[in-house]
Short mmCIF file of C-alpha atoms in Angstrom, two decimals:
data_model
loop_
_atom_site.label_atom_id
_atom_site.label_comp_id
_atom_site.label_asym_id
_atom_site.label_seq_id
_atom_site.Cartn_x
_atom_site.Cartn_y
_atom_site.Cartn_z
CA MET A 253 125.46 90.74 112.13
CA GLY A 254 128.06 91.29 114.80
CA PHE A 255 126.71 94.78 115.51
CA ILE A 256 124.23 93.19 117.95
CA PHE A 257 126.93 93.40 120.66
CA GLY A 258 126.50 97.14 120.75
CA VAL A 259 122.72 96.78 120.84
CA VAL A 260 122.93 94.31 123.74
CA ALA A 261 125.25 96.58 125.69
CA GLY A 262 123.02 99.59 125.17
CA ILE A 263 119.75 98.04 126.40
CA ILE A 264 121.13 95.70 129.07
CA VAL A 265 119.60 97.55 132.02
CA GLY A 266 116.15 97.57 130.46
CA LEU A 267 116.31 93.88 129.63
CA ALA A 268 117.35 93.16 133.22
CA ILE A 269 113.94 94.40 134.33
CA ILE A 270 112.25 91.90 132.02
CA VAL A 271 114.52 89.08 133.23
CA ALA A 272 113.74 89.87 136.87
CA PHE A 273 110.03 89.90 136.06
CA VAL A 274 110.11 86.49 134.36
CA ARG A 275 112.17 84.99 137.18
CA SER A 276 109.75 86.17 139.88
CA GLU A 277 106.75 84.90 137.94
CA ASN A 278 108.23 81.40 137.73
CA SER A 279 108.58 81.18 141.52
CA ARG A 280 104.97 82.14 142.43
CA SER A 281 101.73 80.17 142.78
CA ALA A 282 99.94 78.27 140.01
CA ARG A 283 97.61 81.20 139.42
CA ARG A 284 100.55 83.51 138.92
CA SER A 285 102.16 80.93 136.60
CA HIS A 286 99.07 81.02 134.39
CA LEU A 287 99.37 84.78 134.27
CA ALA A 288 103.03 84.47 133.26
CA THR A 289 102.04 82.08 130.48
CA THR A 290 99.51 84.61 129.18
CA ILE A 291 102.11 87.37 129.25
CA ALA A 292 104.59 85.16 127.39
CA ALA A 293 101.93 84.53 124.73
CA PHE A 294 101.58 88.28 124.22
CA ALA A 295 105.36 88.57 123.99
CA LYS A 296 105.40 86.14 121.07
CA MET A 297 103.15 88.37 119.01
CA SER A 298 104.56 90.78 116.50
CA VAL A 299 103.71 94.47 116.57
CA GLU A 300 101.12 93.97 113.83
CA ASP A 301 99.45 91.03 115.64
CA SER A 302 99.18 92.98 118.88
CA ARG A 303 97.62 95.98 117.17
CA LYS A 304 94.98 93.77 115.55
CA LEU A 305 93.89 92.42 118.94
CA LEU A 306 94.32 95.41 121.24
CA PRO A 307 93.44 99.11 121.06
CA SER A 308 96.45 101.39 121.17
CA GLN A 309 95.87 102.29 124.84
CA PHE A 310 96.28 98.60 125.80
CA TYR A 311 99.17 97.82 123.48
CA PRO A 312 102.14 96.18 125.30
CA SER A 313 104.95 98.69 125.60
CA TRP A 314 107.99 96.35 125.55
CA LEU A 315 108.84 96.82 121.90
CA THR A 316 107.94 100.49 121.87
CA TRP A 317 110.13 101.08 124.91
CA LEU A 318 113.06 99.10 123.51
CA ASN A 319 112.93 100.86 120.15
CA SER A 320 112.63 104.28 121.74
CA HIS A 321 115.50 103.59 124.14
CA LEU A 322 117.72 102.18 121.41
CA THR A 323 117.12 105.19 119.16
CA LYS A 324 118.20 107.54 121.96
CA ILE A 325 121.41 105.68 122.78
CA TRP A 326 122.27 104.71 119.19
CA PRO A 327 124.95 107.42 118.69
CA TYR A 328 126.86 105.92 121.65
CA VAL A 329 126.21 102.34 120.51
CA ASN A 330 127.47 103.25 117.04
CA GLU A 331 130.69 104.70 118.39
CA ALA A 332 131.38 101.80 120.75
CA ALA A 333 130.25 98.95 118.51
CA SER A 334 131.79 100.07 115.23
CA GLU A 335 135.39 99.60 116.37
CA LEU A 336 134.51 96.35 118.15
CA ILE A 337 132.86 94.90 115.06
CA LYS A 338 135.75 95.99 112.87
CA THR A 339 138.35 94.26 115.05
CA SER A 340 136.17 91.16 115.50
CA VAL A 341 135.09 90.62 111.90
CA GLU A 342 138.32 91.61 110.14
CA PRO A 343 140.25 88.42 111.06
CA ILE A 344 137.29 86.34 109.89
CA LEU A 345 137.16 88.24 106.60
CA GLU A 346 140.85 87.53 106.15
CA GLU A 347 140.17 83.85 106.73
CA TYR A 348 137.38 83.77 104.16
CA LYS A 349 138.96 86.06 101.57
CA PRO A 350 138.72 84.83 97.96
CA MET A 351 141.79 83.21 96.40
CA VAL A 352 142.12 86.10 93.94
CA LEU A 353 142.84 88.51 96.82
CA SER A 354 145.96 88.91 98.91
CA SER A 355 144.28 91.18 101.48
CA LEU A 356 140.74 92.00 102.60
CA LYS A 357 140.41 94.55 105.42
CA PHE A 358 138.26 97.46 106.54
CA SER A 359 139.55 100.95 105.89
CA LYS A 360 136.38 102.51 107.34
CA PHE A 361 133.55 101.10 109.43
CA THR A 362 130.67 102.94 111.13
CA LEU A 363 127.12 101.71 111.64
CA GLY A 364 125.57 105.05 110.70
CA THR A 365 122.76 107.09 112.23
CA VAL A 366 119.80 104.73 111.74
CA ALA A 367 119.10 102.41 114.68
CA PRO A 368 117.69 98.90 114.20
CA GLN A 369 114.06 98.32 115.14
CA PHE A 370 112.71 95.40 117.17
CA THR A 371 109.56 93.87 115.65
CA GLY A 372 108.95 90.91 117.97
CA VAL A 373 109.92 89.55 121.40
CA THR A 374 109.69 85.96 122.66
CA ILE A 375 110.52 84.62 126.14
CA ILE A 376 111.62 80.95 126.19
CA GLU A 377 111.64 78.70 129.27
CA ASP A 378 115.01 76.99 129.79
CA GLY A 379 114.81 75.06 133.07
CA GLY A 380 115.16 77.79 135.68
CA ASP A 381 118.91 78.47 135.53
CA GLY A 382 118.55 81.21 132.95
CA VAL A 383 116.19 83.21 130.77
CA THR A 384 116.28 83.05 126.98
CA MET A 385 114.89 85.92 124.96
CA GLU A 386 114.55 86.07 121.19
CA LEU A 387 114.35 89.47 119.50
CA GLU A 388 113.24 89.85 115.91
CA MET A 389 115.08 92.81 114.45
CA GLN A 390 114.95 94.79 111.22
CA TRP A 391 117.68 97.15 110.08
CA ASP A 392 117.74 99.26 106.94
CA GLY A 393 120.70 101.39 107.91
CA ASN A 394 123.04 103.92 106.40
CA PRO A 395 126.43 102.60 107.50
CA SER A 396 129.72 103.80 106.08
CA ILE A 397 131.74 100.68 105.30
CA ILE A 398 134.73 100.62 102.97
CA LEU A 399 136.88 97.56 102.34
CA ASP A 400 140.50 97.90 101.34
CA ILE A 401 141.22 94.96 99.04
CA LYS A 402 144.36 93.95 97.20
CA THR A 403 144.54 91.44 94.39
CA LEU A 404 147.33 88.91 93.90
CA VAL A 405 148.73 91.06 91.09
CA GLY A 406 149.04 94.05 93.43
CA VAL A 407 145.97 96.06 92.38
CA ALA A 408 144.43 97.94 95.34
CA LEU A 409 140.72 98.77 95.28
CA PRO A 410 138.52 100.56 97.85
CA VAL A 411 135.15 98.76 97.85
CA GLN A 412 132.11 100.35 99.49
CA VAL A 413 129.45 98.14 101.13
CA LYS A 414 126.11 99.95 100.82
CA ASN A 415 122.31 99.55 100.74
CA ILE A 416 122.38 97.14 103.66
CA GLY A 417 119.07 95.55 104.64
CA PHE A 418 118.79 92.94 107.39
CA THR A 419 115.97 91.08 109.10
CA GLY A 420 116.64 88.29 111.56
CA ILE A 421 116.05 86.80 115.00
CA PHE A 422 118.72 87.16 117.67
CA ARG A 423 118.81 84.89 120.70
CA LEU A 424 119.92 86.38 124.04
CA ILE A 425 120.60 84.05 126.98
CA PHE A 426 120.79 85.57 130.47
CA LYS A 427 122.60 82.97 132.57
CA PRO A 428 123.22 82.12 135.37
CA LEU A 429 120.48 83.85 137.35
CA VAL A 430 121.86 85.30 140.59
CA ASN A 431 120.63 87.27 143.61
CA GLU A 432 122.75 90.26 142.69
CA PHE A 433 121.81 93.15 140.40
CA PRO A 434 121.14 92.97 137.47
CA GLY A 435 119.97 89.42 138.24
CA PHE A 436 122.25 87.44 135.88
CA GLY A 437 125.97 86.80 135.61
CA ALA A 438 126.43 86.96 131.85
CA VAL A 439 124.54 87.38 128.61
CA SER A 440 125.30 85.49 125.42
CA TYR A 441 123.99 86.40 121.99
CA SER A 442 123.67 84.61 118.69
CA LEU A 443 121.89 84.93 115.35
CA ARG A 444 119.28 82.16 115.45
CA GLN A 445 117.67 82.89 112.08
CA LYS A 446 118.65 85.15 109.21
CA LYS A 447 115.55 86.09 107.22
CA LYS A 448 117.15 88.69 104.96
CA LEU A 449 120.65 90.01 104.34
CA ASP A 450 120.99 92.34 101.37
CA PHE A 451 123.81 94.66 100.38
CA THR A 452 125.57 95.97 97.30
CA LEU A 453 129.24 96.51 96.53
CA LYS A 454 130.75 99.43 94.64
CA VAL A 455 134.34 100.29 93.85
CA VAL A 456 134.93 103.87 94.97
CA GLY A 457 135.68 105.79 91.78
CA GLY A 458 135.53 102.72 89.57
CA ASP A 459 133.59 99.70 88.33
CA ILE A 460 133.84 96.42 90.25
CA SER A 461 132.79 94.48 87.15
CA ALA A 462 136.10 95.45 85.54
CA ILE A 463 137.58 92.39 87.28
CA PRO A 464 135.42 89.37 86.31
CA GLY A 465 134.13 87.36 89.27
CA LEU A 466 135.35 89.82 91.90
CA TYR A 467 131.87 91.00 92.96
CA ASP A 468 130.57 87.47 93.61
CA ALA A 469 133.78 86.46 95.38
CA ILE A 470 133.71 89.40 97.81
CA GLU A 471 129.97 89.09 98.41
CA GLY A 472 130.34 85.41 99.26
CA ALA A 473 133.25 86.10 101.60
CA ILE A 474 131.29 88.75 103.50
CA ARG A 475 128.22 86.54 103.90
CA ASP A 476 130.26 83.54 105.05
CA ALA A 477 132.35 85.59 107.49
CA VAL A 478 129.41 87.36 109.12
CA GLU A 479 127.09 84.37 109.31
CA ASP A 480 129.68 81.84 110.50
CA SER A 481 130.89 84.15 113.25
CA ILE A 482 127.57 84.49 115.14
CA THR A 483 125.00 82.05 113.70
CA TRP A 484 123.53 79.65 116.28
CA PRO A 485 124.90 77.46 117.89
CA VAL A 486 127.92 79.80 117.78
CA ARG A 487 127.45 82.41 120.48
CA LYS A 488 129.31 85.34 121.99
CA VAL A 489 129.42 85.67 125.79
CA VAL A 490 129.45 89.05 127.53
CA PRO A 491 130.31 88.78 131.28
CA ILE A 492 128.26 91.15 133.44
CA LEU A 493 129.41 90.05 136.91
CA PRO A 494 132.81 88.56 137.84
CA GLY A 495 132.96 84.82 137.22
CA ASP A 496 134.00 82.06 134.84
CA TYR A 497 131.43 81.85 132.04
#
């Protein structure tokens, strides 16, 4: 789920507004603190929960705004993130490649035209030095991903990864908080919980079942590589302001 780097980069300015809001609320009077607690409670609700309690004209706009913004910038996120994910995940795939393979690399990788959708937002207190946000995300995309694999006997096969479906919770940590725009020095991201990760494999112009055990071996390698690279407590740090993070 490394593609979240592109998502984080694309919505960073909007999230900075939320971070600044939370920080200011924590420094005000007790009455304002109670208000912040109420707002945080609303943030923990899913879209469906909020709609059950509130008419549409009172529905909190955080998720709607984030989803709308992400959809607009997704073509740029796709272009920037696809190459980054490819170069980041490929060495991990090589590390986890099945014993029956001599090589496991991407020959093509794009995230496609369908943007992920946020379905829940939670703000977590973390002692005042930072702000932690958890975003529940769902993605049923149309990426174009082809793996170039080679077996130990020299057989080369192009394998397409398709029908990807993902639902999970990503943790974003904005830390340290500073008095300079955008209000934090760096943001780190991690996959806190994977609820669903589905995909299918298909040999381009052939049948992957022709080599017994190959499908399961490649599927396991992909799952291990992706999950081990960003699953909490593993995290990726993106510096925003100059400093040692």
